[in-house]
């Protein structure tokens, strides 16, 4: 009789479980929901001051080309943060890529293809080095990436001691141009990135990345290869930093060994604003894209309001603090809501 009752209870889905899986609850509990909502609000606010924001020029130059580099960097940083780590080398690696392209690349297709792939390889190797020290040697990620940040920054300064040089116009047109004169190439790149991120998140690698950030010991007991997953996460991060460096180089049109310095705080802010908490185990790669858009639009709002660019770092720091508060409170609220519905 008892067994029969247990079978009946197990076979019948609970009301709480059914409620907790409703589409609405699933939507608002998604980490990207926060970033997407804030992005839409910021877009509305910006449109009040910049009425032609949805024109083709404004859309391509401000919303797409101006956001792509930070979006790629934020996605890369998101891989590391979700595993429960920190990567302080993001800006330095972007600057190194910028200096390599400025000093080595010439205006030929062969040169541009070669040095682009070379920089991508440099990013993957740099990320792998970070991952080895974190996952294999088991040093704190913040210490490892702080050290490599200085190393990559030093390499950038050796290549290019001062802001100078130029990026070939054809390379600039490739990244900042538009296919058929309509679709921005940066938008195509972001669309490809979104598809790749969706595939990664649904794969065993993505599951492992989130599991490690949530509880590394539990992930290990469930058969997840901790070392391999962390190495992949840091390598992915380095690859995305390299792509960000390529896009940023095209946007700048020149080289600057210090270009990555202000990107460090902005990248962290974009990840957190996009709904990824700094504790690891939760978050959204897509949300990081929204976060980058939010950071870019916020700069545009300051410009339209006539606020000096010197206030930019102050505003970025304030956004980071507010974003941490919002994501923490929202996460706690959703946990409480789901727990109450299961009761």
GROMACS .gro file of C-alpha atoms in nm:
model
  343
    1UNK     CA    1   0.000   0.000   0.000
    2UNK     CA    2   0.283   0.234   0.092
    3UNK     CA    3   0.471   0.146  -0.226
    4UNK     CA    4   0.157   0.205  -0.428
    5UNK     CA    5   0.118   0.548  -0.268
    6UNK     CA    6   0.482   0.634  -0.340
    7UNK     CA    7   0.445   0.530  -0.702
    8UNK     CA    8   0.136   0.748  -0.732
    9UNK     CA    9   0.317   1.047  -0.584
   10UNK     CA   10   0.623   0.994  -0.801
   11UNK     CA   11   0.421   0.950  -1.114
   12UNK     CA   12   0.216   1.262  -1.054
   13UNK     CA   13   0.402   1.592  -1.107
   14UNK     CA   14   0.374   1.825  -0.811
   15UNK     CA   15   0.193   2.152  -0.842
   16UNK     CA   16   0.499   2.341  -0.723
   17UNK     CA   17   0.719   2.185  -0.986
   18UNK     CA   18   0.469   2.272  -1.254
   19UNK     CA   19   0.447   2.632  -1.140
   20UNK     CA   20   0.822   2.674  -1.109
   21UNK     CA   21   0.864   2.573  -1.472
   22UNK     CA   22   0.609   2.808  -1.624
   23UNK     CA   23   0.742   3.011  -1.920
   24UNK     CA   24   0.712   3.339  -1.729
   25UNK     CA   25   0.910   3.217  -1.428
   26UNK     CA   26   1.167   3.065  -1.661
   27UNK     CA   27   1.200   3.398  -1.844
   28UNK     CA   28   1.247   3.625  -1.544
   29UNK     CA   29   1.480   3.377  -1.372
   30UNK     CA   30   1.707   3.375  -1.678
   31UNK     CA   31   2.024   3.576  -1.612
   32UNK     CA   32   2.001   3.744  -1.953
   33UNK     CA   33   1.657   3.884  -1.860
   34UNK     CA   34   1.813   4.147  -1.633
   35UNK     CA   35   2.062   4.261  -1.897
   36UNK     CA   36   1.803   4.261  -2.174
   37UNK     CA   37   1.556   4.462  -1.966
   38UNK     CA   38   1.813   4.724  -1.865
   39UNK     CA   39   1.937   4.745  -2.224
   40UNK     CA   40   1.587   4.820  -2.353
   41UNK     CA   41   1.535   5.084  -2.083
   42UNK     CA   42   1.869   5.249  -2.163
   43UNK     CA   43   1.784   5.243  -2.533
   44UNK     CA   44   1.453   5.419  -2.465
   45UNK     CA   45   1.624   5.681  -2.248
   46UNK     CA   46   1.892   5.741  -2.511
   47UNK     CA   47   1.631   5.774  -2.786
   48UNK     CA   48   1.469   6.058  -2.591
   49UNK     CA   49   1.786   6.264  -2.634
   50UNK     CA   50   1.909   6.123  -2.967
   51UNK     CA   51   1.599   6.102  -3.184
   52UNK     CA   52   1.781   5.961  -3.488
   53UNK     CA   53   1.936   5.670  -3.298
   54UNK     CA   54   1.753   5.418  -3.515
   55UNK     CA   55   1.882   5.566  -3.840
   56UNK     CA   56   2.116   5.337  -4.031
   57UNK     CA   57   2.426   5.545  -3.949
   58UNK     CA   58   2.351   5.571  -3.577
   59UNK     CA   59   2.252   5.205  -3.559
   60UNK     CA   60   2.573   5.088  -3.725
   61UNK     CA   61   2.822   5.328  -3.567
   62UNK     CA   62   2.687   5.352  -3.212
   63UNK     CA   63   2.486   5.039  -3.139
   64UNK     CA   64   2.686   4.788  -3.344
   65UNK     CA   65   3.043   4.896  -3.423
   66UNK     CA   66   3.083   5.085  -3.097
   67UNK     CA   67   2.965   4.789  -2.891
   68UNK     CA   68   3.122   4.489  -3.064
   69UNK     CA   69   3.473   4.506  -2.913
   70UNK     CA   70   3.348   4.538  -2.555
   71UNK     CA   71   3.082   4.273  -2.619
   72UNK     CA   72   3.344   4.020  -2.731
   73UNK     CA   73   3.565   4.106  -2.433
   74UNK     CA   74   3.269   4.073  -2.195
   75UNK     CA   75   3.178   3.731  -2.337
   76UNK     CA   76   3.535   3.615  -2.282
   77UNK     CA   77   3.538   3.749  -1.927
   78UNK     CA   78   3.204   3.581  -1.869
   79UNK     CA   79   3.355   3.237  -1.933
   80UNK     CA   80   3.604   3.293  -1.651
   81UNK     CA   81   3.365   3.457  -1.406
   82UNK     CA   82   3.104   3.181  -1.444
   83UNK     CA   83   3.372   2.927  -1.345
   84UNK     CA   84   3.422   3.131  -1.027
   85UNK     CA   85   3.741   3.306  -1.136
   86UNK     CA   86   3.860   3.652  -1.238
   87UNK     CA   87   4.061   3.752  -1.543
   88UNK     CA   88   4.245   4.081  -1.508
   89UNK     CA   89   4.447   4.029  -1.827
   90UNK     CA   90   4.161   4.114  -2.063
   91UNK     CA   91   4.264   4.474  -2.134
   92UNK     CA   92   4.635   4.394  -2.161
   93UNK     CA   93   4.576   4.115  -2.412
   94UNK     CA   94   4.352   4.341  -2.622
   95UNK     CA   95   4.627   4.605  -2.621
   96UNK     CA   96   4.886   4.345  -2.724
   97UNK     CA   97   4.673   4.239  -3.021
   98UNK     CA   98   4.629   4.604  -3.118
   99UNK     CA   99   5.006   4.662  -3.109
  100UNK     CA  100   5.082   4.346  -3.308
  101UNK     CA  101   4.839   4.442  -3.584
  102UNK     CA  102   4.963   4.800  -3.594
  103UNK     CA  103   5.332   4.715  -3.618
  104UNK     CA  104   5.322   4.400  -3.831
  105UNK     CA  105   5.022   4.406  -4.064
  106UNK     CA  106   5.036   4.564  -4.410
  107UNK     CA  107   4.767   4.645  -4.664
  108UNK     CA  108   4.746   4.306  -4.835
  109UNK     CA  109   4.487   4.032  -4.791
  110UNK     CA  110   4.752   3.772  -4.715
  111UNK     CA  111   4.908   3.984  -4.442
  112UNK     CA  112   4.574   4.069  -4.283
  113UNK     CA  113   4.456   3.707  -4.280
  114UNK     CA  114   4.788   3.580  -4.144
  115UNK     CA  115   4.820   3.833  -3.862
  116UNK     CA  116   4.454   3.801  -3.768
  117UNK     CA  117   4.491   3.426  -3.723
  118UNK     CA  118   4.825   3.480  -3.550
  119UNK     CA  119   4.660   3.715  -3.299
  120UNK     CA  120   4.377   3.469  -3.247
  121UNK     CA  121   4.635   3.199  -3.176
  122UNK     CA  122   4.817   3.433  -2.936
  123UNK     CA  123   4.490   3.491  -2.750
  124UNK     CA  124   4.413   3.120  -2.723
  125UNK     CA  125   4.766   3.045  -2.599
  126UNK     CA  126   4.758   3.335  -2.352
  127UNK     CA  127   4.426   3.212  -2.216
  128UNK     CA  128   4.561   2.858  -2.198
  129UNK     CA  129   4.861   2.981  -1.998
  130UNK     CA  130   4.626   3.150  -1.752
  131UNK     CA  131   4.424   2.830  -1.732
  132UNK     CA  132   4.728   2.612  -1.667
  133UNK     CA  133   4.837   2.819  -1.369
  134UNK     CA  134   4.482   2.829  -1.233
  135UNK     CA  135   4.364   2.474  -1.302
  136UNK     CA  136   4.686   2.271  -1.294
  137UNK     CA  137   4.916   2.467  -1.061
  138UNK     CA  138   4.605   2.576  -0.864
  139UNK     CA  139   4.706   2.936  -0.806
  140UNK     CA  140   4.436   3.200  -0.741
  141UNK     CA  141   4.302   3.333  -1.070
  142UNK     CA  142   4.325   3.695  -0.958
  143UNK     CA  143   4.700   3.656  -0.884
  144UNK     CA  144   4.773   3.469  -1.207
  145UNK     CA  145   4.590   3.712  -1.432
  146UNK     CA  146   4.733   4.013  -1.248
  147UNK     CA  147   5.081   3.880  -1.328
  148UNK     CA  148   5.000   3.802  -1.691
  149UNK     CA  149   4.835   4.144  -1.722
  150UNK     CA  150   5.172   4.305  -1.651
  151UNK     CA  151   5.348   4.062  -1.886
  152UNK     CA  152   5.110   4.126  -2.178
  153UNK     CA  153   5.119   4.501  -2.112
  154UNK     CA  154   5.498   4.491  -2.116
  155UNK     CA  155   5.499   4.304  -2.446
  156UNK     CA  156   5.266   4.565  -2.593
  157UNK     CA  157   5.498   4.846  -2.481
  158UNK     CA  158   5.801   4.669  -2.628
  159UNK     CA  159   5.624   4.646  -2.964
  160UNK     CA  160   5.484   4.999  -2.955
  161UNK     CA  161   5.630   5.233  -2.689
  162UNK     CA  162   5.387   5.516  -2.771
  163UNK     CA  163   5.056   5.563  -2.954
  164UNK     CA  164   5.137   5.569  -3.324
  165UNK     CA  165   5.102   5.380  -3.650
  166UNK     CA  166   4.793   5.299  -3.849
  167UNK     CA  167   4.568   5.010  -3.942
  168UNK     CA  168   4.520   4.945  -4.317
  169UNK     CA  169   4.199   5.095  -4.452
  170UNK     CA  170   4.090   4.766  -4.609
  171UNK     CA  171   4.110   4.602  -4.265
  172UNK     CA  172   3.903   4.882  -4.116
  173UNK     CA  173   3.645   4.844  -4.392
  174UNK     CA  174   3.623   4.470  -4.330
  175UNK     CA  175   3.532   4.507  -3.962
  176UNK     CA  176   3.347   4.840  -3.970
  177UNK     CA  177   3.185   4.807  -4.312
  178UNK     CA  178   2.852   4.658  -4.416
  179UNK     CA  179   2.774   4.358  -4.633
  180UNK     CA  180   2.580   4.477  -4.937
  181UNK     CA  181   2.584   4.823  -4.784
  182UNK     CA  182   2.301   4.719  -4.551
  183UNK     CA  183   2.402   4.464  -4.286
  184UNK     CA  184   2.695   4.575  -4.066
  185UNK     CA  185   2.974   4.318  -4.065
  186UNK     CA  186   3.000   4.358  -3.688
  187UNK     CA  187   2.634   4.257  -3.659
  188UNK     CA  188   2.706   3.943  -3.860
  189UNK     CA  189   2.999   3.867  -3.629
  190UNK     CA  190   2.780   3.911  -3.321
  191UNK     CA  191   2.513   3.686  -3.472
  192UNK     CA  192   2.774   3.415  -3.532
  193UNK     CA  193   2.900   3.461  -3.175
  194UNK     CA  194   2.547   3.419  -3.037
  195UNK     CA  195   2.503   3.092  -3.228
  196UNK     CA  196   2.840   2.965  -3.101
  197UNK     CA  197   2.753   3.062  -2.743
  198UNK     CA  198   2.418   2.882  -2.758
  199UNK     CA  199   2.592   2.567  -2.883
  200UNK     CA  200   2.859   2.589  -2.612
  201UNK     CA  201   2.611   2.647  -2.331
  202UNK     CA  202   2.404   2.343  -2.431
  203UNK     CA  203   2.710   2.123  -2.468
  204UNK     CA  204   2.887   1.923  -2.199
  205UNK     CA  205   3.153   2.195  -2.189
  206UNK     CA  206   2.898   2.463  -2.104
  207UNK     CA  207   2.734   2.244  -1.842
  208UNK     CA  208   3.076   2.182  -1.690
  209UNK     CA  209   3.163   2.553  -1.680
  210UNK     CA  210   2.845   2.637  -1.489
  211UNK     CA  211   2.877   2.334  -1.262
  212UNK     CA  212   3.234   2.418  -1.161
  213UNK     CA  213   3.136   2.773  -1.073
  214UNK     CA  214   2.841   2.652  -0.868
  215UNK     CA  215   3.021   2.380  -0.671
  216UNK     CA  216   3.356   2.248  -0.789
  217UNK     CA  217   3.356   1.948  -0.556
  218UNK     CA  218   3.007   1.844  -0.663
  219UNK     CA  219   3.105   1.887  -1.027
  220UNK     CA  220   3.406   1.660  -0.974
  221UNK     CA  221   3.192   1.394  -0.805
  222UNK     CA  222   2.955   1.407  -1.102
  223UNK     CA  223   3.236   1.316  -1.339
  224UNK     CA  224   3.324   1.658  -1.478
  225UNK     CA  225   3.689   1.699  -1.572
  226UNK     CA  226   3.773   2.013  -1.374
  227UNK     CA  227   4.115   2.078  -1.528
  228UNK     CA  228   4.002   2.029  -1.888
  229UNK     CA  229   3.693   2.247  -1.842
  230UNK     CA  230   3.886   2.533  -1.684
  231UNK     CA  231   4.154   2.516  -1.953
  232UNK     CA  232   3.884   2.543  -2.219
  233UNK     CA  233   3.710   2.830  -2.037
  234UNK     CA  234   4.029   3.036  -2.012
  235UNK     CA  235   4.127   2.951  -2.369
  236UNK     CA  236   3.785   3.060  -2.496
  237UNK     CA  237   3.829   3.382  -2.300
  238UNK     CA  238   4.165   3.453  -2.462
  239UNK     CA  239   4.022   3.386  -2.806
  240UNK     CA  240   3.739   3.632  -2.753
  241UNK     CA  241   3.984   3.893  -2.620
  242UNK     CA  242   4.182   3.859  -2.943
  243UNK     CA  243   3.870   3.911  -3.153
  244UNK     CA  244   3.791   4.215  -2.940
  245UNK     CA  245   4.141   4.348  -3.007
  246UNK     CA  246   4.095   4.307  -3.383
  247UNK     CA  247   3.762   4.490  -3.384
  248UNK     CA  248   3.891   4.765  -3.155
  249UNK     CA  249   4.197   4.812  -3.376
  250UNK     CA  250   3.970   4.861  -3.676
  251UNK     CA  251   3.758   5.111  -3.483
  252UNK     CA  252   4.066   5.307  -3.369
  253UNK     CA  253   4.261   5.292  -3.693
  254UNK     CA  254   4.589   5.316  -3.503
  255UNK     CA  255   4.792   5.157  -3.224
  256UNK     CA  256   4.804   5.239  -2.853
  257UNK     CA  257   4.978   5.020  -2.592
  258UNK     CA  258   4.754   5.158  -2.317
  259UNK     CA  259   4.422   5.114  -2.498
  260UNK     CA  260   4.324   4.818  -2.281
  261UNK     CA  261   4.359   4.996  -1.945
  262UNK     CA  262   4.010   5.152  -1.933
  263UNK     CA  263   3.857   4.835  -2.079
  264UNK     CA  264   3.926   4.628  -1.766
  265UNK     CA  265   3.667   4.795  -1.544
  266UNK     CA  266   3.422   4.841  -1.832
  267UNK     CA  267   3.440   4.472  -1.921
  268UNK     CA  268   3.371   4.361  -1.565
  269UNK     CA  269   3.084   4.610  -1.548
  270UNK     CA  270   2.938   4.478  -1.876
  271UNK     CA  271   2.946   4.120  -1.750
  272UNK     CA  272   2.778   4.207  -1.419
  273UNK     CA  273   2.524   4.443  -1.576
  274UNK     CA  274   2.441   4.160  -1.816
  275UNK     CA  275   2.323   3.949  -1.523
  276UNK     CA  276   2.630   3.741  -1.436
  277UNK     CA  277   2.713   3.760  -1.062
  278UNK     CA  278   3.078   3.760  -0.961
  279UNK     CA  279   3.038   3.451  -0.743
  280UNK     CA  280   3.029   3.208  -1.036
  281UNK     CA  281   2.791   2.926  -1.123
  282UNK     CA  282   2.526   3.157  -1.263
  283UNK     CA  283   2.506   3.397  -1.550
  284UNK     CA  284   2.454   3.428  -1.921
  285UNK     CA  285   2.692   3.463  -2.213
  286UNK     CA  286   2.418   3.641  -2.409
  287UNK     CA  287   2.360   3.871  -2.112
  288UNK     CA  288   2.720   3.989  -2.142
  289UNK     CA  289   2.639   4.113  -2.493
  290UNK     CA  290   2.350   4.315  -2.351
  291UNK     CA  291   2.579   4.443  -2.077
  292UNK     CA  292   2.827   4.575  -2.333
  293UNK     CA  293   2.542   4.751  -2.513
  294UNK     CA  294   2.432   4.909  -2.186
  295UNK     CA  295   2.782   5.038  -2.112
  296UNK     CA  296   2.815   5.181  -2.462
  297UNK     CA  297   2.475   5.349  -2.455
  298UNK     CA  298   2.545   5.495  -2.109
  299UNK     CA  299   2.853   5.667  -2.252
  300UNK     CA  300   2.637   5.803  -2.533
  301UNK     CA  301   2.385   5.936  -2.282
  302UNK     CA  302   2.660   6.121  -2.096
  303UNK     CA  303   2.785   6.269  -2.422
  304UNK     CA  304   2.439   6.386  -2.527
  305UNK     CA  305   2.386   6.542  -2.184
  306UNK     CA  306   2.709   6.736  -2.224
  307UNK     CA  307   2.887   6.560  -1.937
  308UNK     CA  308   3.267   6.566  -1.959
  309UNK     CA  309   3.434   6.240  -2.059
  310UNK     CA  310   3.646   6.267  -1.743
  311UNK     CA  311   3.338   6.159  -1.548
  312UNK     CA  312   3.323   5.835  -1.747
  313UNK     CA  313   3.524   5.620  -1.502
  314UNK     CA  314   3.317   5.753  -1.212
  315UNK     CA  315   2.997   5.663  -1.394
  316UNK     CA  316   3.133   5.319  -1.485
  317UNK     CA  317   3.227   5.247  -1.124
  318UNK     CA  318   2.883   5.356  -1.007
  319UNK     CA  319   2.717   5.131  -1.265
  320UNK     CA  320   2.929   4.838  -1.147
  321UNK     CA  321   2.823   4.884  -0.784
  322UNK     CA  322   2.456   4.924  -0.875
  323UNK     CA  323   2.473   4.623  -1.108
  324UNK     CA  324   2.620   4.403  -0.835
  325UNK     CA  325   2.342   4.512  -0.598
  326UNK     CA  326   2.070   4.449  -0.857
  327UNK     CA  327   2.197   4.106  -0.964
  328UNK     CA  328   2.249   3.997  -0.602
  329UNK     CA  329   1.904   4.114  -0.492
  330UNK     CA  330   1.735   3.969  -0.802
  331UNK     CA  331   1.906   3.634  -0.759
  332UNK     CA  332   1.804   3.621  -0.392
  333UNK     CA  333   1.447   3.718  -0.483
  334UNK     CA  334   1.418   3.449  -0.751
  335UNK     CA  335   1.560   3.183  -0.516
  336UNK     CA  336   1.307   3.286  -0.253
  337UNK     CA  337   1.021   3.288  -0.506
  338UNK     CA  338   1.103   2.942  -0.640
  339UNK     CA  339   1.146   2.805  -0.288
  340UNK     CA  340   0.806   2.944  -0.188
  341UNK     CA  341   0.639   2.789  -0.493
  342UNK     CA  342   0.790   2.451  -0.417
  343UNK     CA  343   0.664   2.461  -0.057
   0.00000   0.00000   0.00000
